[in-house]
Short mmCIF file of C-alpha atoms in Angstrom, two decimals:
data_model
loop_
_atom_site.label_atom_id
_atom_site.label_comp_id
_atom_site.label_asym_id
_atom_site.label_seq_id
_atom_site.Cartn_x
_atom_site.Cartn_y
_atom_site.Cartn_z
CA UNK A 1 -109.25 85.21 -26.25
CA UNK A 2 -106.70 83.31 -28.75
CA UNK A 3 -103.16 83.24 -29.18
CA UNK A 4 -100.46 81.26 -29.63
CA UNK A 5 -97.24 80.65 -27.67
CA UNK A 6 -93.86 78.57 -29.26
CA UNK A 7 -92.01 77.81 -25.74
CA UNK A 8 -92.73 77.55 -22.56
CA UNK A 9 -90.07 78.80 -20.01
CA UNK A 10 -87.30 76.30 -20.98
CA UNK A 11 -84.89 77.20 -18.08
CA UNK A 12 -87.59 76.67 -15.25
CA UNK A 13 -88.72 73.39 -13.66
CA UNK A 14 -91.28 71.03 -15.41
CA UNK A 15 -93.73 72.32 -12.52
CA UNK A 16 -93.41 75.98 -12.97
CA UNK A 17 -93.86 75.36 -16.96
CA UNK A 18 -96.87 73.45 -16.41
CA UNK A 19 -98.39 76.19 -14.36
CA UNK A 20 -97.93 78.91 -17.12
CA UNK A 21 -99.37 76.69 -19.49
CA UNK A 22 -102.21 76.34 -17.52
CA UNK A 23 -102.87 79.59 -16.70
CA UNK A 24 -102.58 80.74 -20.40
CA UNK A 25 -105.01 78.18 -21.33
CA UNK A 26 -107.28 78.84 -18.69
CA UNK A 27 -108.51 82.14 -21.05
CA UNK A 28 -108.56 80.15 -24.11
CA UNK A 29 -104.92 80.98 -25.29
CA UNK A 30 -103.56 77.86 -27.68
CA UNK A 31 -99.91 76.94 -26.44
CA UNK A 32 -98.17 75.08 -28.52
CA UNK A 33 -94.52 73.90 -27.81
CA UNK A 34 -91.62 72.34 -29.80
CA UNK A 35 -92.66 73.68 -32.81
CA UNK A 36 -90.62 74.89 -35.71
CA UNK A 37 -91.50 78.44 -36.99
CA UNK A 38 -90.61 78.18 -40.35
CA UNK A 39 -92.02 81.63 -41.17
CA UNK A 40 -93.23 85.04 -39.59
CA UNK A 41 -94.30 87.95 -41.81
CA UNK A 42 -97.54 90.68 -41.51
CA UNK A 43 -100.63 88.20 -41.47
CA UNK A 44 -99.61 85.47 -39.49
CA UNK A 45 -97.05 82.33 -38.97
CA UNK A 46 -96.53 79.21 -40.75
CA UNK A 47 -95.64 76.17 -38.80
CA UNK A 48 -94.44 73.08 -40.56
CA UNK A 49 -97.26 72.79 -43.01
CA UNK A 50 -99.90 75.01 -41.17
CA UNK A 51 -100.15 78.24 -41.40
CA UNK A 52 -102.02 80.58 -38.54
CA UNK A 53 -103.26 84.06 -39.85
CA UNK A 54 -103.39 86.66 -37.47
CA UNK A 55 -104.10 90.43 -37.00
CA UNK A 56 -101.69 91.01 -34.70
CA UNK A 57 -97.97 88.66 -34.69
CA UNK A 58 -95.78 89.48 -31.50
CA UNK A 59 -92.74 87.90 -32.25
CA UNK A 60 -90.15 87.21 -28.74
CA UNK A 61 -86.70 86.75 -29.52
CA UNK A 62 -84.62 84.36 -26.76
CA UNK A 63 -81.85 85.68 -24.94
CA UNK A 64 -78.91 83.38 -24.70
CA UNK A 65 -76.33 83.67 -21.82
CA UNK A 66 -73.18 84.98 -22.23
CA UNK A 67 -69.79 82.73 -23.59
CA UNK A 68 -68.05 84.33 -20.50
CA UNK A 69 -70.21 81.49 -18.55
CA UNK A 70 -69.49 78.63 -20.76
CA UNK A 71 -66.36 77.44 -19.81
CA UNK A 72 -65.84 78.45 -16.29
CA UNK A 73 -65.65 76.78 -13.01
CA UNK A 74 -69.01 77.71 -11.95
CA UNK A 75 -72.11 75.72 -12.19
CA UNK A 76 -74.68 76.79 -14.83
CA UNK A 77 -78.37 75.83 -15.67
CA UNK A 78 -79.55 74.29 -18.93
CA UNK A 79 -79.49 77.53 -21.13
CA UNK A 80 -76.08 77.96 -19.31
CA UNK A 81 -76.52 80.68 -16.97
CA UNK A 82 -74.20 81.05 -14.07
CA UNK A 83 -76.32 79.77 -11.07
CA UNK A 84 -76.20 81.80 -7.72
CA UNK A 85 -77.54 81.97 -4.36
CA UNK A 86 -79.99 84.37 -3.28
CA UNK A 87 -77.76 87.13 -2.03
CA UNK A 88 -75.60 86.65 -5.48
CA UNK A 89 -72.70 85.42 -3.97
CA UNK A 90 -71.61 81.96 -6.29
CA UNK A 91 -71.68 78.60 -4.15
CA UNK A 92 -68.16 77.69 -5.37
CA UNK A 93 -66.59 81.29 -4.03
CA UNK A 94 -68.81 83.16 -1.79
CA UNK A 95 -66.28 86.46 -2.74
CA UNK A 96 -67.92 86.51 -6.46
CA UNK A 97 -71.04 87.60 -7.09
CA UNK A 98 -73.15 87.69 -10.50
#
């Protein structure tokens, strides 16, 4: 089995990234990570100067949090998600949820 993969779970801790990696390149799947897609069409992806053909592309858009979270007095992660405890409630007013 190949494939390829661009990022590895940017928002979770070095130690759960490392364990995806692994476990994708455990069956032979080539991870490759900051790496600039400068092109996706039909047949494959070019990267910087290389290209990889392909007979099937999946292509995964990232999701970006909202604005309302930038800005506020809540504490967010690094992609800027509002952080909350387990049972939702936020640490800073245990009346809010998310």
């Amino acid at each position: 089995m190949t494939g390829l993969l661009l990022c590895m779970l940017p928002a979770f801790s070095p130690d759960l990234s490392g364990h995806a990696r692994r476990a994708l390149e455990k069956p032979g799947v080539q991870v490759w990570t900051c790496s600039q897609v400068n092109g996706i069409d039909e047949l494959g992806v070019q990267i910087g100067n290389e290209r990889i053909d392909a007979g099937t592309v999946p292509r995964e858009a990232g999701v970006k949090a909202s604005r309302l979270a930038g800005g506020t007095l809540f504490e967010t992660d690094r992609t800027g998600r509002i952080c909350f405890a387990d049972d939702l409630r936020m640490p800073e007013d245990p009346d809010v949820f998310a």
